[in-house]
mmCIF file of C-alpha atoms and ligand atoms in Angstrom:
data_model
loop_
_atom_site.group_PDB
_atom_site.id
_atom_site.type_symbol
_atom_site.label_atom_id
_atom_site.label_comp_id
_atom_site.label_asym_id
_atom_site.label_seq_id
_atom_site.Cartn_x
_atom_site.Cartn_y
_atom_site.Cartn_z
ATOM 1 C CA MET A 298 9.857 23.295 58.094
ATOM 2 C CA GLN A 299 12.887 24.045 55.986
ATOM 3 C CA LYS A 300 12.940 26.232 52.948
ATOM 4 C CA THR A 301 13.293 23.224 50.575
ATOM 5 C CA ASP A 302 10.179 21.594 52.126
ATOM 6 C CA TRP A 303 8.154 24.728 51.384
ATOM 7 C CA HIS A 304 9.465 24.617 47.815
ATOM 8 C CA ARG A 305 8.499 20.972 47.466
ATOM 9 C CA LEU A 306 5.035 21.603 48.897
ATOM 10 C CA PHE A 307 4.545 24.610 46.624
ATOM 11 C CA PHE A 308 5.512 22.673 43.476
ATOM 12 C CA SER A 309 3.443 19.623 44.376
ATOM 13 C CA LEU A 310 0.407 21.859 45.000
ATOM 14 C CA LEU A 311 1.035 23.570 41.675
ATOM 15 C CA PHE A 312 1.324 20.160 39.980
ATOM 16 C CA THR A 313 -1.971 18.921 41.559
ATOM 17 C CA ALA A 314 -3.749 22.124 40.529
ATOM 18 C CA GLY A 315 -2.404 21.662 36.972
ATOM 19 C CA ILE A 316 -3.718 18.104 36.787
ATOM 20 C CA PHE A 317 -7.074 19.234 38.206
ATOM 21 C CA LEU A 318 -7.338 22.034 35.627
ATOM 22 C CA LEU A 319 -6.434 19.660 32.814
ATOM 23 C CA ALA A 320 -9.115 17.207 33.979
ATOM 24 C CA ILE A 321 -11.734 19.995 33.956
ATOM 25 C CA LEU A 322 -10.686 21.064 30.451
ATOM 26 C CA LEU A 323 -10.875 17.480 29.121
ATOM 27 C CA GLU A 324 -14.271 16.969 30.746
ATOM 28 C CA GLU A 325 -15.561 20.186 29.176
ATOM 29 C CA GLN A 326 -14.186 19.116 25.814
ATOM 30 C CA SER A 327 -15.964 15.736 25.893
ATOM 31 C CA ARG A 328 -19.204 17.381 27.021
ATOM 32 C CA LYS A 329 -19.022 19.670 23.977
ATOM 33 C CA ALA A 330 -18.354 16.680 21.713
ATOM 34 C CA ALA A 331 -21.378 14.854 23.162
ATOM 35 C CA ALA A 332 -23.505 17.945 22.617
ATOM 36 C CA VAL A 333 -22.380 18.100 18.967
ATOM 37 C CA ASP A 334 -23.189 14.390 18.606
ATOM 38 C CA SER A 335 -26.704 14.832 19.883
ATOM 39 C CA VAL A 336 -27.219 17.818 17.578
ATOM 40 C CA VAL A 337 -26.046 15.710 14.625
ATOM 41 C CA GLN A 338 -28.329 12.872 15.689
ATOM 42 C CA SER A 339 -31.383 15.063 15.988
ATOM 43 C CA ALA A 340 -30.549 16.597 12.605
ATOM 44 C CA LEU A 341 -30.513 13.073 11.143
ATOM 45 C CA ALA A 342 -33.830 12.313 12.812
ATOM 46 C CA VAL A 343 -35.304 15.513 11.384
ATOM 47 C CA GLY A 344 -33.849 14.572 7.997
ATOM 48 C CA ALA A 345 -35.521 11.161 8.216
ATOM 49 C CA ASP A 346 -38.812 12.791 9.213
ATOM 50 C CA ALA A 347 -38.514 15.197 6.318
ATOM 51 C CA ASP A 348 -37.907 12.239 3.961
ATOM 52 C CA SER A 349 -40.956 10.319 5.123
ATOM 53 C CA GLY A 350 -42.944 13.536 4.924
ATOM 54 C CA ALA A 351 -41.854 13.910 1.309
ATOM 55 C CA ALA A 352 -42.732 10.252 0.634
ATOM 56 C CA ALA A 353 -46.204 10.853 2.053
ATOM 57 C CA GLY A 354 -46.628 13.663 -0.473
ATOM 58 C CA GLN A 355 -45.647 11.384 -3.360
ATOM 59 C CA THR A 356 -47.991 9.193 -5.358
ATOM 60 C CA PRO A 357 -48.808 6.033 -3.391
ATOM 61 C CA VAL A 358 -47.811 2.821 -5.188
ATOM 62 C CA VAL A 359 -48.844 -0.816 -4.941
ATOM 63 C CA ALA A 360 -47.771 -3.975 -6.726
ATOM 64 C CA LEU A 361 -50.339 -6.481 -7.937
ATOM 65 C CA THR A 362 -48.984 -10.025 -7.940
ATOM 66 C CA PHE A 363 -50.637 -13.110 -9.363
ATOM 67 C CA ASP A 364 -49.664 -16.639 -8.332
ATOM 68 C CA ASP A 365 -50.211 -20.149 -9.670
ATOM 69 C CA GLY A 366 -50.748 -19.359 -13.361
ATOM 70 C CA PRO A 367 -50.760 -19.305 -16.191
ATOM 71 C CA HIS A 368 -54.394 -20.328 -16.591
ATOM 72 C CA PRO A 369 -55.354 -20.992 -20.238
ATOM 73 C CA VAL A 370 -58.461 -18.753 -20.060
ATOM 74 C CA TYR A 371 -58.392 -16.411 -17.053
ATOM 75 C CA THR A 372 -54.784 -15.304 -17.464
ATOM 76 C CA GLU A 373 -55.522 -14.106 -21.007
ATOM 77 C CA THR A 374 -58.600 -12.251 -19.721
ATOM 78 C CA LEU A 375 -56.438 -10.670 -17.036
ATOM 79 C CA LEU A 376 -53.761 -9.650 -19.555
ATOM 80 C CA ASP A 377 -56.438 -8.004 -21.734
ATOM 81 C CA GLY A 378 -57.751 -5.995 -18.781
ATOM 82 C CA LEU A 379 -54.269 -4.982 -17.590
ATOM 83 C CA LYS A 380 -53.375 -3.821 -21.087
ATOM 84 C CA GLU A 381 -56.577 -1.802 -21.352
ATOM 85 C CA ARG A 382 -55.768 -0.131 -18.011
ATOM 86 C CA GLU A 383 -52.031 0.205 -18.788
ATOM 87 C CA VAL A 384 -51.068 -1.606 -15.604
ATOM 88 C CA LYS A 385 -47.882 -3.665 -15.199
ATOM 89 C CA ALA A 386 -48.110 -6.553 -12.782
ATOM 90 C CA THR A 387 -45.980 -9.438 -11.520
ATOM 91 C CA PHE A 388 -46.723 -13.106 -12.179
ATOM 92 C CA PHE A 389 -45.300 -15.983 -10.157
ATOM 93 C CA LEU A 390 -45.785 -18.950 -12.435
ATOM 94 C CA ILE A 391 -45.837 -22.677 -11.793
ATOM 95 C CA GLY A 392 -43.486 -24.470 -14.201
ATOM 96 C CA VAL A 393 -45.848 -27.310 -15.013
ATOM 97 C CA ASN A 394 -48.639 -24.839 -15.878
ATOM 98 C CA VAL A 395 -46.349 -23.143 -18.381
ATOM 99 C CA GLU A 396 -45.963 -26.343 -20.432
ATOM 100 C CA GLY A 397 -48.135 -25.937 -23.525
ATOM 101 C CA HIS A 398 -48.932 -22.301 -22.659
ATOM 102 C CA GLU A 399 -45.582 -20.710 -23.407
ATOM 103 C CA ASP A 400 -47.362 -18.188 -25.647
ATOM 104 C CA ILE A 401 -49.110 -16.675 -22.604
ATOM 105 C CA VAL A 402 -45.768 -16.244 -20.821
ATOM 106 C CA GLU A 403 -44.279 -14.713 -23.945
ATOM 107 C CA ARG A 404 -47.194 -12.277 -24.078
ATOM 108 C CA MET A 405 -46.710 -11.332 -20.397
ATOM 109 C CA ALA A 406 -43.084 -10.427 -21.024
ATOM 110 C CA ALA A 407 -43.886 -8.613 -24.272
ATOM 111 C CA GLU A 408 -46.504 -6.494 -22.487
ATOM 112 C CA GLY A 409 -44.059 -5.448 -19.774
ATOM 113 C CA HIS A 410 -45.081 -7.653 -16.878
ATOM 114 C CA LEU A 411 -42.515 -9.172 -14.546
ATOM 115 C CA ILE A 412 -42.254 -12.939 -14.527
ATOM 116 C CA GLY A 413 -41.266 -14.806 -11.389
ATOM 117 C CA ASN A 414 -40.792 -18.383 -10.262
ATOM 118 C CA HIS A 415 -43.363 -20.283 -8.147
ATOM 119 C CA THR A 416 -41.517 -23.649 -8.399
ATOM 120 C CA TYR A 417 -42.148 -26.354 -10.973
ATOM 121 C CA HIS A 418 -44.810 -28.349 -9.083
ATOM 122 C CA HIS A 419 -45.923 -25.825 -6.433
ATOM 123 C CA VAL A 420 -43.978 -27.594 -3.696
ATOM 124 C CA GLN A 421 -43.487 -26.403 -0.139
ATOM 125 C CA LEU A 422 -39.735 -25.836 -0.213
ATOM 126 C CA THR A 423 -39.317 -26.351 3.537
ATOM 127 C CA LYS A 424 -40.751 -29.871 3.259
ATOM 128 C CA VAL A 425 -38.313 -31.216 0.673
ATOM 129 C CA SER A 426 -34.542 -31.756 0.606
ATOM 130 C CA ASP A 427 -32.256 -28.919 -0.504
ATOM 131 C CA SER A 428 -31.458 -30.738 -3.740
ATOM 132 C CA GLU A 429 -35.140 -31.278 -4.526
ATOM 133 C CA ALA A 430 -35.884 -27.635 -3.704
ATOM 134 C CA CYS A 431 -33.088 -26.502 -6.046
ATOM 135 C CA HIS A 432 -34.365 -28.807 -8.757
ATOM 136 C CA GLU A 433 -37.908 -27.398 -8.413
ATOM 137 C CA ILE A 434 -36.615 -23.841 -8.693
ATOM 138 C CA GLU A 435 -34.180 -24.476 -11.531
ATOM 139 C CA GLU A 436 -36.671 -26.499 -13.621
ATOM 140 C CA ALA A 437 -39.208 -23.693 -13.334
ATOM 141 C CA ASN A 438 -36.559 -21.119 -14.255
ATOM 142 C CA ALA A 439 -35.666 -23.177 -17.324
ATOM 143 C CA VAL A 440 -39.225 -23.322 -18.727
ATOM 144 C CA LEU A 441 -39.862 -19.670 -17.874
ATOM 145 C CA THR A 442 -36.665 -18.454 -19.506
ATOM 146 C CA ALA A 443 -37.335 -20.602 -22.575
ATOM 147 C CA ALA A 444 -40.840 -19.098 -22.851
ATOM 148 C CA CYS A 445 -40.107 -15.424 -22.162
ATOM 149 C CA GLY A 446 -36.458 -15.127 -23.175
ATOM 150 C CA GLU A 447 -35.481 -13.466 -19.901
ATOM 151 C CA VAL A 448 -33.514 -14.660 -16.895
ATOM 152 C CA VAL A 449 -35.826 -14.968 -13.875
ATOM 153 C CA HIS A 450 -34.555 -13.323 -10.688
ATOM 154 C CA TYR A 451 -37.565 -13.394 -8.384
ATOM 155 C CA ILE A 452 -39.240 -16.266 -6.611
ATOM 156 C CA ARG A 453 -42.360 -16.488 -4.514
ATOM 157 C CA PRO A 454 -42.055 -19.727 -2.591
ATOM 158 C CA PRO A 455 -45.432 -21.541 -2.400
ATOM 159 C CA TYR A 456 -47.133 -20.937 0.993
ATOM 160 C CA GLY A 457 -44.440 -18.317 1.663
ATOM 161 C CA SER A 458 -42.208 -21.137 2.925
ATOM 162 C CA TRP A 459 -38.535 -20.488 2.333
ATOM 163 C CA GLN A 460 -35.422 -21.849 3.949
ATOM 164 C CA GLU A 461 -32.518 -19.456 4.395
ATOM 165 C CA ASP A 462 -29.852 -21.931 3.260
ATOM 166 C CA LEU A 463 -31.417 -21.945 -0.227
ATOM 167 C CA TYR A 464 -29.975 -18.451 -0.688
ATOM 168 C CA SER A 465 -26.533 -20.007 -0.930
ATOM 169 C CA LEU A 466 -27.733 -22.570 -3.482
ATOM 170 C CA VAL A 467 -29.835 -20.517 -5.904
ATOM 171 C CA ASP A 468 -29.382 -16.913 -6.992
ATOM 172 C CA MET A 469 -32.955 -15.737 -6.467
ATOM 173 C CA GLN A 470 -34.672 -12.929 -4.627
ATOM 174 C CA VAL A 471 -37.642 -13.954 -2.492
ATOM 175 C CA VAL A 472 -40.823 -11.890 -2.799
ATOM 176 C CA LEU A 473 -43.598 -12.386 -0.262
ATOM 177 C CA TRP A 474 -46.683 -10.143 0.113
ATOM 178 C CA SER A 475 -48.266 -7.684 2.527
ATOM 179 C CA VAL A 476 -51.959 -7.859 1.562
ATOM 180 C CA ASP A 477 -53.641 -11.261 1.317
ATOM 181 C CA PRO A 478 -57.404 -11.179 0.671
ATOM 182 C CA ARG A 479 -57.454 -15.023 0.594
ATOM 183 C CA ASP A 480 -59.050 -14.903 -2.842
ATOM 184 C CA TRP A 481 -58.528 -18.651 -3.368
ATOM 185 C CA GLN A 482 -60.793 -19.270 -0.386
ATOM 186 C CA LEU A 483 -63.377 -16.502 -0.850
ATOM 187 C CA LYS A 484 -63.882 -17.007 -4.602
ATOM 188 C CA ASP A 485 -66.148 -13.961 -4.450
ATOM 189 C CA THR A 486 -65.233 -10.869 -6.463
ATOM 190 C CA ASP A 487 -66.861 -8.278 -4.176
ATOM 191 C CA ALA A 488 -65.480 -9.855 -1.005
ATOM 192 C CA VAL A 489 -61.956 -9.931 -2.459
ATOM 193 C CA VAL A 490 -62.194 -6.282 -3.582
ATOM 194 C CA ARG A 491 -63.429 -5.244 -0.134
ATOM 195 C CA ALA A 492 -60.703 -7.210 1.655
ATOM 196 C CA VAL A 493 -57.993 -5.482 -0.394
ATOM 197 C CA LEU A 494 -59.451 -1.963 -0.260
ATOM 198 C CA ASP A 495 -59.896 -2.141 3.532
ATOM 199 C CA ASP A 496 -56.285 -3.116 4.058
ATOM 200 C CA VAL A 497 -54.150 -1.516 1.353
ATOM 201 C CA GLU A 498 -51.467 1.116 1.991
ATOM 202 C CA ASP A 499 -48.674 2.780 0.062
ATOM 203 C CA GLY A 500 -45.931 0.278 -0.823
ATOM 204 C CA ASP A 501 -48.051 -2.854 -0.397
ATOM 205 C CA ILE A 502 -47.650 -6.072 -2.376
ATOM 206 C CA ILE A 503 -51.096 -7.562 -3.066
ATOM 207 C CA LEU A 504 -51.450 -11.327 -3.452
ATOM 208 C CA LEU A 505 -54.023 -12.669 -5.927
ATOM 209 C CA HIS A 506 -54.354 -15.822 -8.053
ATOM 210 C CA ASP A 507 -55.167 -15.505 -11.753
ATOM 211 C CA VAL A 508 -56.465 -19.077 -11.856
ATOM 212 C CA TYR A 509 -59.863 -17.907 -10.532
ATOM 213 C CA LYS A 510 -62.310 -15.908 -12.628
ATOM 214 C CA THR A 511 -63.474 -14.126 -9.441
ATOM 215 C CA SER A 512 -59.906 -12.960 -8.711
ATOM 216 C CA VAL A 513 -59.426 -11.594 -12.217
ATOM 217 C CA GLY A 514 -62.684 -9.639 -11.890
ATOM 218 C CA ALA A 515 -61.540 -8.419 -8.467
ATOM 219 C CA ALA A 516 -58.186 -7.280 -9.867
ATOM 220 C CA PHE A 517 -59.931 -4.969 -12.366
ATOM 221 C CA GLN A 518 -62.119 -3.410 -9.685
ATOM 222 C CA ILE A 519 -59.146 -3.038 -7.332
ATOM 223 C CA ILE A 520 -57.230 -1.196 -10.061
ATOM 224 C CA ASP A 521 -60.133 1.104 -10.882
ATOM 225 C CA ARG A 522 -60.929 1.906 -7.245
ATOM 226 C CA LEU A 523 -57.316 2.435 -6.176
ATOM 227 C CA ARG A 524 -56.726 4.701 -9.176
ATOM 228 C CA GLU A 525 -59.572 6.863 -7.880
ATOM 229 C CA ARG A 526 -57.654 7.059 -4.597
ATOM 230 C CA GLY A 527 -54.546 8.198 -6.485
ATOM 231 C CA PHE A 528 -52.581 4.939 -6.397
ATOM 232 C CA GLU A 529 -50.159 3.874 -9.118
ATOM 233 C CA PHE A 530 -49.372 0.271 -10.002
ATOM 234 C CA VAL A 531 -45.808 -1.004 -10.274
ATOM 235 C CA ARG A 532 -44.024 -4.314 -10.662
ATOM 236 C CA VAL A 533 -42.402 -5.746 -7.550
ATOM 237 C CA ASP A 534 -38.899 -5.056 -8.893
ATOM 238 C CA GLU A 535 -39.744 -1.341 -9.015
ATOM 239 C CA LEU A 536 -41.052 -1.483 -5.454
ATOM 240 C CA LEU A 537 -38.049 -3.375 -4.108
ATOM 241 C CA LEU A 538 -35.510 -1.132 -5.828
ATOM 242 C CA ASP A 539 -36.946 2.090 -4.360
HETATM 243 NI NI1 NI B 288 -49.245 -20.729 -4.990
#
């Protein structure tokens, strides 16, 4: 082997070693970065745990919601009892039921309750055309706004049936529920109270109907019993904003 060959071999070995060293350094660097990532991720997880821990220490809240009203007698009874207990609730009203009972809707708004749309004729929105669905929603909004003087933003679609494409046609926020004691079927105050109390948790939306005397009676007992458990009552807009 000539002297220049030795030189060439030496430099190529040096070059290979350099590349090898560089590869090790880069590998080490990325391992460190990954380690930092996982530390950041576990910190976030701890942060989330700490948040939910704090939430658990806070006052539990529930929203009472009443569908299908107003009823000329029972809704007034309900409003009296809510006022006495200083509870704000949410009402999803049927447009046609508002006709002739605008004063009840006005009272709801004046006493701080939230008013929502439950269509004009209690139609299943997934069973009608888009234009009919829009008409049902807009007609109900019109009578509600005329009665309470406020723009209505929330809708509870009858039977919980909503079609996604309606979001592009009407500017409404859909509110469903998380506790359903089936009060319309039970029509039994004690059974409705039991069904709610067995099921309720922090952040729940309770579905009731103020068109039944038994449901109005149940609502009062639910409020009194949940207060004993430390619950607070909010409107659905307060629950959804949190
Ligand atoms: Ni309904």
